[in-house]
Amino acid sequence: MKQVKKLAVILNTNQLGGAERSVVEQFHLFQDQIQCTFFVPDISGSPKALSEFIKQKGFQDPVSIPYPKFLYSFSRSDWYGLFLIPFLIPYLLVVLFQWNTLFKGFTSFYVNGSKASFPVFFWLTFFRKHIRMQWHFRDYPAPNFFKVINKCLSVAGLDRGIIDFHIIANSRSVEDALKKIFPLYPVDYVYNLAGELPLRSGDRPIRTIGVVSMIAPWKGIHNVLLMAGIYAEELSELGIERICFFGENIYQTNGPHKKYSDELQSLINKFNIENIEWRGVKKPESIFSEIDLLIHPSVSPEPFGRVILEAFSAGVPVISTGMGGAKELVSEGRALICHANHPKDLITKIEKIVRDHQSTSHRDKIAYQFSAELKSITKSQIAKFIRQS
Amino acid sequence: MLLLTTPDYLPKLGGLTSHTLNVEKVLKELGVEYELFQWNSYLDIIRYPKTKLAKFDYILNIHSGFNMFMPSNDAKVINFVNGAEMLFYSPSPMKKFVKVLTRKFGLRRMAHAYVNIFISEFTFKKTCSKGLRGDYSRDIIFPMMVDTSHHKLNLKSLNDPLKFICVARDVPHKNFAGAIYFCELLQEISGRPVEFITVTNKKFESSKIAIRSVINPSNEQRDKLLAEAHINLLFSLDHSHVGFFEGFGQIVQEAGCLGTPSLVLSTGGLPESVHDEDTGWVLNDLTETSIKNWWKGMNSEKYEKISRECYQHTIDSHDLKEWKKLFKTVLGK
């Protein structure tokens, strides 16, 4: 009888974001081979959307695990976060004792993101040695912070042999960054998966522009608004009727994103920017059946850019700043690349997409093919990790 | 009614004068009524009559460093933030002391501005690192624009004798020494004669390469030299610790509209001005390895492609008409 592996997938958050969709989609491909249970941290915010998505994909209800909220700040900090360690350890130990019961019977652990990884790493080290831990980084590692952590682990003798540690990046760009920080551990990458999305008709005119991201400054939303304000006439001449923003501020930590939504609204009011719609969080199927063009305006390197892949799957043309891991998706003629913080370059690229129908069609075909091929590539990569676990 | 303030104007030449002239051109085209106020020191600003200020709806500061000294008024303040003026540094200990002392006051003035226009993200982040709390409803990043009305695609062939040019003031952070080193090394590795054209206020010499020093040419003469050169070099160093960095590198666009791409160092706002392998090249450093690798990747076809891209991008996206649109939005015209 084929032995079904029992895998604990520990999520970073109780909110349904791109990273959560991706990991659920990944393991959905292997439901006949592994018994997968999702664990969701018990923090503020409703986990309803996430739970529903997990159940929709055929998995059992996710299990809530106790999780200290301040670990969010710790994991998002740079070197100064290290000063929190003496205060965190006692708190952590209390939580980790509670985990013993919850994780009984699982043969390997897949941790989706850094916030969950630290407690899991320590729990496995102290309570369950020689278990495989696969740490899937969903973002670039804070270099100074992780270098010091790596050093501390090495000094304490906790870095090797105690747990079977495997690091997974979500793009080659993140993989390169991780290899520099963790030279002694195996590091691989696997691209996120987009779900099945209805294909947009190429004959449909481009009327609605979409921006799909969390509301945070590094996502460059202000630049799209600025472009819309300065080049309102040009957008109108192109037949663009609206620019829709899908997403919200999903972080629960302090930072530059905290007042960003208010600043964006003030910018709209100050320059009388019209035809802007804030649509909140919507499912990808709903977003990509509505929009005709996706703008990905990030001003910082993106670890991946799942939304770009979703657009490719849905046959929606893409304009991206192509920074970081996103460059791996939008290169090879699959999308138009625009310069960050350059409203004129952005409107020039929009004009190109709208007016040059033939090139746009051709680009969309290449992009769609790429998204289809990626699914089988990702599947074989995840299969390898499961075999190794 | 708008008050346009600037530290530099004709007959004094330089980047800020060009910037001011360009802004003036745009304001005229928009039909904005304005007055120009050129100041030489903060005392000039402090002494500006408050009664005169009252008639202005907007104050547009080309150099925002000293705007804190303007008597307060009801006008909406728009600051162009070019870069180094936000470092609160001066080679004069007394001036430095005053700048550091008044830093918070200056930043508060910036925080109360109607709009701050930063010419690069680097400049924006640098200003934030000095204490400005960024606000995306007030702080705009908008690339530098230049007058491209005289644009012409002057295509050169890499098979011709190589010519490089550097147009800048002779100050340490502009790194003429680095440019000379580059040219000397390139002559050695390429086996081809290299001519280096310097456009500044001083003569340079080298025992290895031919250097043509042109001192204080007119704009037309300068443009002719830019058009003649294969590549414009700008290896500016980040000397933030002594008050200098390259906010954007206006000369990149001035060369670009003549079909001359730029090769720059990855410092300051230069990587935002030159789009690597698209409209020019960005080197991480000036080591022998970097220069050799750059030359290894060069060929006539690539050079021509980048020259064309650079030219087209400059005239499409960096012409003064984009400022016209920006000001139209900001001034609500």
Short mmCIF file of N, CA, C and O in Angstrom, two decimals, chain A residues 175-252:
data_model
loop_
_atom_site.label_atom_id
_atom_site.label_comp_id
_atom_site.label_asym_id
_atom_site.label_seq_id
_atom_site.Cartn_x
_atom_site.Cartn_y
_atom_site.Cartn_z
N GLU A 175 16.27 33.26 -4.62
CA GLU A 175 17.20 32.13 -4.42
C GLU A 175 18.63 32.63 -4.32
O GLU A 175 19.39 32.22 -3.44
N ASP A 176 19.00 33.55 -5.22
CA ASP A 176 20.37 34.10 -5.20
C ASP A 176 20.64 34.79 -3.88
O ASP A 176 21.72 34.65 -3.29
N ALA A 177 19.68 35.57 -3.41
CA ALA A 177 19.85 36.30 -2.14
C ALA A 177 19.99 35.32 -0.98
O ALA A 177 20.82 35.50 -0.09
N LEU A 178 19.22 34.22 -1.01
CA LEU A 178 19.25 33.25 0.09
C LEU A 178 20.55 32.45 0.09
O LEU A 178 21.08 32.11 1.15
N LYS A 179 21.06 32.15 -1.08
CA LYS A 179 22.31 31.36 -1.16
C LYS A 179 23.46 32.13 -0.54
O LYS A 179 24.36 31.54 0.05
N LYS A 180 23.42 33.45 -0.65
CA LYS A 180 24.49 34.27 -0.05
C LYS A 180 24.41 34.24 1.48
O LYS A 180 25.41 34.27 2.17
N ILE A 181 23.19 34.18 1.98
CA ILE A 181 23.02 34.23 3.44
C ILE A 181 23.16 32.84 4.06
O ILE A 181 23.66 32.70 5.17
N PHE A 182 22.68 31.81 3.34
CA PHE A 182 22.72 30.44 3.88
C PHE A 182 23.57 29.55 2.96
O PHE A 182 23.06 28.68 2.27
N PRO A 183 24.88 29.75 2.97
CA PRO A 183 25.72 29.00 2.03
C PRO A 183 25.77 27.50 2.31
O PRO A 183 26.11 26.73 1.43
N LEU A 184 25.42 27.10 3.54
CA LEU A 184 25.59 25.69 3.90
C LEU A 184 24.32 24.85 3.72
O LEU A 184 24.37 23.64 3.84
N TYR A 185 23.19 25.51 3.46
CA TYR A 185 21.94 24.76 3.36
C TYR A 185 21.54 24.61 1.90
O TYR A 185 21.87 25.45 1.06
N PRO A 186 20.80 23.52 1.57
CA PRO A 186 20.30 23.43 0.20
C PRO A 186 19.23 24.49 -0.04
O PRO A 186 18.32 24.66 0.76
N VAL A 187 19.38 25.20 -1.15
CA VAL A 187 18.42 26.26 -1.52
C VAL A 187 17.92 25.98 -2.94
O VAL A 187 18.72 25.77 -3.85
N ASP A 188 16.61 25.96 -3.11
CA ASP A 188 16.01 25.82 -4.44
C ASP A 188 14.99 26.93 -4.64
O ASP A 188 14.71 27.68 -3.71
N TYR A 189 14.42 26.99 -5.84
CA TYR A 189 13.33 27.92 -6.04
C TYR A 189 12.19 27.20 -6.71
O TYR A 189 12.37 26.22 -7.44
N VAL A 190 10.99 27.68 -6.44
CA VAL A 190 9.82 27.20 -7.17
C VAL A 190 8.90 28.39 -7.37
O VAL A 190 8.65 29.16 -6.45
N TYR A 191 8.45 28.56 -8.59
CA TYR A 191 7.57 29.68 -8.88
C TYR A 191 6.18 29.43 -8.30
O TYR A 191 5.70 28.30 -8.27
N ASN A 192 5.56 30.51 -7.87
CA ASN A 192 4.18 30.41 -7.40
C ASN A 192 3.27 29.95 -8.53
O ASN A 192 3.58 30.15 -9.71
N LEU A 193 2.17 29.38 -8.16
CA LEU A 193 1.18 28.94 -9.15
C LEU A 193 0.00 29.88 -9.17
O LEU A 193 -0.45 30.33 -8.12
N ALA A 194 -0.49 30.16 -10.34
CA ALA A 194 -1.77 30.87 -10.43
C ALA A 194 -2.84 29.80 -10.57
O ALA A 194 -2.58 28.72 -11.09
N GLY A 195 -4.01 30.07 -10.13
CA GLY A 195 -5.11 29.12 -10.29
C GLY A 195 -5.66 29.17 -11.69
O GLY A 195 -5.16 29.91 -12.55
N GLU A 196 -6.71 28.38 -11.94
CA GLU A 196 -7.36 28.41 -13.25
C GLU A 196 -8.20 29.68 -13.34
O GLU A 196 -9.00 29.96 -12.44
N LEU A 197 -8.03 30.40 -14.42
CA LEU A 197 -8.78 31.64 -14.57
C LEU A 197 -9.43 31.69 -15.95
O LEU A 197 -8.84 31.21 -16.92
N PRO A 198 -10.61 32.28 -16.05
CA PRO A 198 -11.25 32.37 -17.37
C PRO A 198 -10.44 33.27 -18.29
O PRO A 198 -9.92 34.30 -17.87
N LEU A 199 -10.35 32.85 -19.55
CA LEU A 199 -9.51 33.58 -20.52
C LEU A 199 -10.25 34.78 -21.09
O LEU A 199 -11.39 34.68 -21.54
N ARG A 200 -9.59 35.92 -21.03
CA ARG A 200 -10.17 37.15 -21.58
C ARG A 200 -10.13 37.10 -23.09
O ARG A 200 -9.15 36.65 -23.69
N SER A 201 -11.18 37.59 -23.74
CA SER A 201 -11.20 37.63 -25.21
C SER A 201 -10.28 38.73 -25.71
O SER A 201 -10.33 39.87 -25.24
N GLY A 202 -9.42 38.36 -26.66
CA GLY A 202 -8.46 39.33 -27.19
C GLY A 202 -9.12 40.43 -27.98
O GLY A 202 -8.54 41.49 -28.20
N ASP A 203 -10.38 40.21 -28.39
CA ASP A 203 -11.07 41.24 -29.19
C ASP A 203 -11.69 42.32 -28.31
O ASP A 203 -12.13 43.34 -28.82
N ARG A 204 -11.76 42.05 -27.03
CA ARG A 204 -12.40 43.02 -26.14
C ARG A 204 -11.55 44.27 -26.04
O ARG A 204 -10.34 44.18 -25.83
N PRO A 205 -12.16 45.45 -26.25
CA PRO A 205 -11.34 46.67 -26.19
C PRO A 205 -10.83 46.92 -24.77
O PRO A 205 -11.42 46.46 -23.79
N ILE A 206 -9.75 47.67 -24.69
CA ILE A 206 -9.14 47.94 -23.39
C ILE A 206 -9.79 49.18 -22.79
O ILE A 206 -9.56 50.31 -23.23
N ARG A 207 -10.62 48.94 -21.81
CA ARG A 207 -11.35 50.04 -21.17
C ARG A 207 -11.01 50.16 -19.69
O ARG A 207 -11.03 51.25 -19.13
N THR A 208 -10.71 49.03 -19.07
CA THR A 208 -10.48 49.04 -17.61
C THR A 208 -9.06 48.61 -17.30
O THR A 208 -8.63 47.53 -17.69
N ILE A 209 -8.36 49.49 -16.62
CA ILE A 209 -7.01 49.16 -16.14
C ILE A 209 -7.13 48.67 -14.71
O ILE A 209 -7.92 49.22 -13.93
N GLY A 210 -6.37 47.64 -14.37
CA GLY A 210 -6.39 47.13 -13.00
C GLY A 210 -5.03 47.19 -12.36
O GLY A 210 -4.00 47.00 -13.02
N VAL A 211 -5.01 47.49 -11.08
CA VAL A 211 -3.80 47.39 -10.27
C VAL A 211 -4.19 46.49 -9.10
O VAL A 211 -5.14 46.79 -8.38
N VAL A 212 -3.48 45.38 -8.95
CA VAL A 212 -3.86 44.38 -7.96
C VAL A 212 -2.70 44.18 -6.99
O VAL A 212 -1.69 43.58 -7.33
N SER A 213 -2.83 44.73 -5.80
CA SER A 213 -1.73 44.59 -4.84
C SER A 213 -2.21 45.05 -3.47
O SER A 213 -3.25 45.70 -3.36
N MET A 214 -1.40 44.76 -2.47
CA MET A 214 -1.70 45.34 -1.17
C MET A 214 -1.46 46.84 -1.27
O MET A 214 -0.72 47.31 -2.15
N ILE A 215 -2.11 47.58 -0.41
CA ILE A 215 -1.97 49.04 -0.45
C ILE A 215 -0.75 49.40 0.39
O ILE A 215 -0.82 49.52 1.62
N ALA A 216 0.38 49.53 -0.26
CA ALA A 216 1.64 49.82 0.43
C ALA A 216 2.53 50.64 -0.51
O ALA A 216 2.46 50.45 -1.72
N PRO A 217 3.35 51.56 0.04
CA PRO A 217 4.11 52.47 -0.82
C PRO A 217 5.03 51.77 -1.82
O PRO A 217 5.20 52.26 -2.94
N TRP A 218 5.63 50.65 -1.42
CA TRP A 218 6.58 49.99 -2.32
C TRP A 218 5.89 49.35 -3.51
O TRP A 218 6.53 48.92 -4.44
N LYS A 219 4.55 49.32 -3.48
CA LYS A 219 3.80 48.80 -4.63
C LYS A 219 3.59 49.87 -5.70
O LYS A 219 3.08 49.58 -6.77
N GLY A 220 3.97 51.12 -5.39
CA GLY A 220 3.96 52.17 -6.42
C GLY A 220 2.59 52.64 -6.88
O GLY A 220 2.46 53.22 -7.96
N ILE A 221 1.57 52.44 -6.07
CA ILE A 221 0.21 52.82 -6.48
C ILE A 221 0.12 54.33 -6.72
O ILE A 221 -0.59 54.79 -7.62
N HIS A 222 0.86 55.11 -5.94
CA HIS A 222 0.83 56.57 -6.07
C HIS A 222 1.27 56.99 -7.47
O HIS A 222 0.80 58.01 -7.99
N ASN A 223 2.18 56.22 -8.08
CA ASN A 223 2.65 56.57 -9.42
C ASN A 223 1.56 56.38 -10.46
O ASN A 223 1.48 57.12 -11.44
N VAL A 224 0.74 55.36 -10.27
CA VAL A 224 -0.37 55.14 -11.21
C VAL A 224 -1.38 56.29 -11.09
O VAL A 224 -1.89 56.81 -12.09
N LEU A 225 -1.63 56.69 -9.85
CA LEU A 225 -2.57 57.81 -9.63
C LEU A 225 -2.01 59.10 -10.24
O LEU A 225 -2.74 59.87 -10.87
N LEU A 226 -0.72 59.33 -10.04
CA LEU A 226 -0.09 60.53 -10.59
C LEU A 226 -0.20 60.53 -12.11
O LEU A 226 -0.55 61.54 -12.73
N MET A 227 0.06 59.38 -12.70
CA MET A 227 -0.07 59.26 -14.17
C MET A 227 -1.50 59.56 -14.58
O MET A 227 -1.75 60.29 -15.53
N ALA A 228 -2.47 59.03 -13.83
CA ALA A 228 -3.88 59.23 -14.16
C ALA A 228 -4.27 60.70 -14.06
O ALA A 228 -5.11 61.20 -14.81
N GLY A 229 -3.63 61.40 -13.12
CA GLY A 229 -3.92 62.83 -12.95
C GLY A 229 -3.30 63.67 -14.04
O GLY A 229 -3.94 64.54 -14.64
N ILE A 230 -2.03 63.40 -14.33
CA ILE A 230 -1.30 64.22 -15.31
C ILE A 230 -1.75 63.92 -16.74
O ILE A 230 -1.86 64.81 -17.58
N TYR A 231 -2.03 62.65 -17.03
CA TYR A 231 -2.34 62.24 -18.41
C TYR A 231 -3.81 61.83 -18.56
O TYR A 231 -4.12 60.90 -19.33
N ALA A 232 -4.68 62.53 -17.88
CA ALA A 232 -6.12 62.21 -17.94
C ALA A 232 -6.64 62.31 -19.38
O ALA A 232 -7.41 61.46 -19.84
N GLU A 233 -6.19 63.35 -20.08
CA GLU A 233 -6.65 63.55 -21.47
C GLU A 233 -6.21 62.39 -22.36
O GLU A 233 -6.99 61.88 -23.16
N GLU A 234 -4.96 62.00 -22.20
CA GLU A 234 -4.41 60.91 -23.01
C GLU A 234 -5.15 59.61 -22.74
O GLU A 234 -5.47 58.85 -23.66
N LEU A 235 -5.45 59.36 -21.45
CA LEU A 235 -6.17 58.13 -21.11
C LEU A 235 -7.56 58.14 -21.74
O LEU A 235 -8.04 57.13 -22.26
N SER A 236 -8.18 59.30 -21.72
CA SER A 236 -9.51 59.42 -22.30
C SER A 236 -9.47 59.17 -23.81
O SER A 236 -10.31 58.46 -24.36
N GLU A 237 -8.47 59.74 -24.46
CA GLU A 237 -8.32 59.54 -25.92
C GLU A 237 -8.11 58.07 -26.26
O GLU A 237 -8.51 57.60 -27.33
N LEU A 238 -7.48 57.36 -25.36
CA LEU A 238 -7.24 55.92 -25.60
C LEU A 238 -8.47 55.08 -25.31
O LEU A 238 -8.48 53.89 -25.56
N GLY A 239 -9.49 55.72 -24.75
CA GLY A 239 -10.71 54.97 -24.45
C GLY A 239 -10.72 54.32 -23.08
O GLY A 239 -11.60 53.51 -22.77
N ILE A 240 -9.74 54.66 -22.25
CA ILE A 240 -9.69 54.07 -20.90
C ILE A 240 -10.78 54.74 -20.05
O ILE A 240 -10.81 55.97 -19.93
N GLU A 241 -11.63 53.91 -19.48
CA GLU A 241 -12.76 54.47 -18.75
C GLU A 241 -12.53 54.51 -17.25
O GLU A 241 -13.13 55.33 -16.55
N ARG A 242 -11.71 53.61 -16.75
CA ARG A 242 -11.52 53.57 -15.30
C ARG A 242 -10.22 52.86 -14.97
O ARG A 242 -9.72 52.05 -15.76
N ILE A 243 -9.71 53.22 -13.78
CA ILE A 243 -8.57 52.48 -13.22
C ILE A 243 -9.05 51.92 -11.89
O ILE A 243 -9.46 52.68 -10.99
N CYS A 244 -9.03 50.60 -11.78
CA CYS A 244 -9.53 49.94 -10.57
C CYS A 244 -8.37 49.42 -9.75
O CYS A 244 -7.46 48.79 -10.28
N PHE A 245 -8.44 49.69 -8.46
CA PHE A 245 -7.43 49.20 -7.53
C PHE A 245 -8.05 48.11 -6.66
O PHE A 245 -9.03 48.34 -5.96
N PHE A 246 -7.44 46.93 -6.73
CA PHE A 246 -7.92 45.79 -5.95
C PHE A 246 -6.88 45.48 -4.87
O PHE A 246 -5.71 45.29 -5.19
N GLY A 247 -7.33 45.41 -3.62
CA GLY A 247 -6.40 45.08 -2.55
C GLY A 247 -6.65 45.95 -1.34
O GLY A 247 -7.48 46.85 -1.37
N GLU A 248 -5.89 45.64 -0.27
CA GLU A 248 -6.00 46.43 0.96
C GLU A 248 -4.67 46.36 1.69
O GLU A 248 -3.76 45.64 1.27
N ASN A 249 -4.57 47.10 2.79
CA ASN A 249 -3.36 47.05 3.60
C ASN A 249 -3.48 45.84 4.53
O ASN A 249 -4.19 45.88 5.51
N ILE A 250 -2.78 44.75 4.18
CA ILE A 250 -2.99 43.51 4.95
C ILE A 250 -2.00 43.36 6.11
O ILE A 250 -2.12 42.45 6.90
N TYR A 251 -1.02 44.24 6.20
CA TYR A 251 -0.06 44.10 7.28
C TYR A 251 -0.63 44.63 8.58
O TYR A 251 -1.39 45.59 8.59
N GLN A 252 -0.25 44.02 9.64
CA GLN A 252 -0.72 44.47 10.94
C GLN A 252 0.39 45.17 11.73
O GLN A 252 0.26 45.41 12.91
#
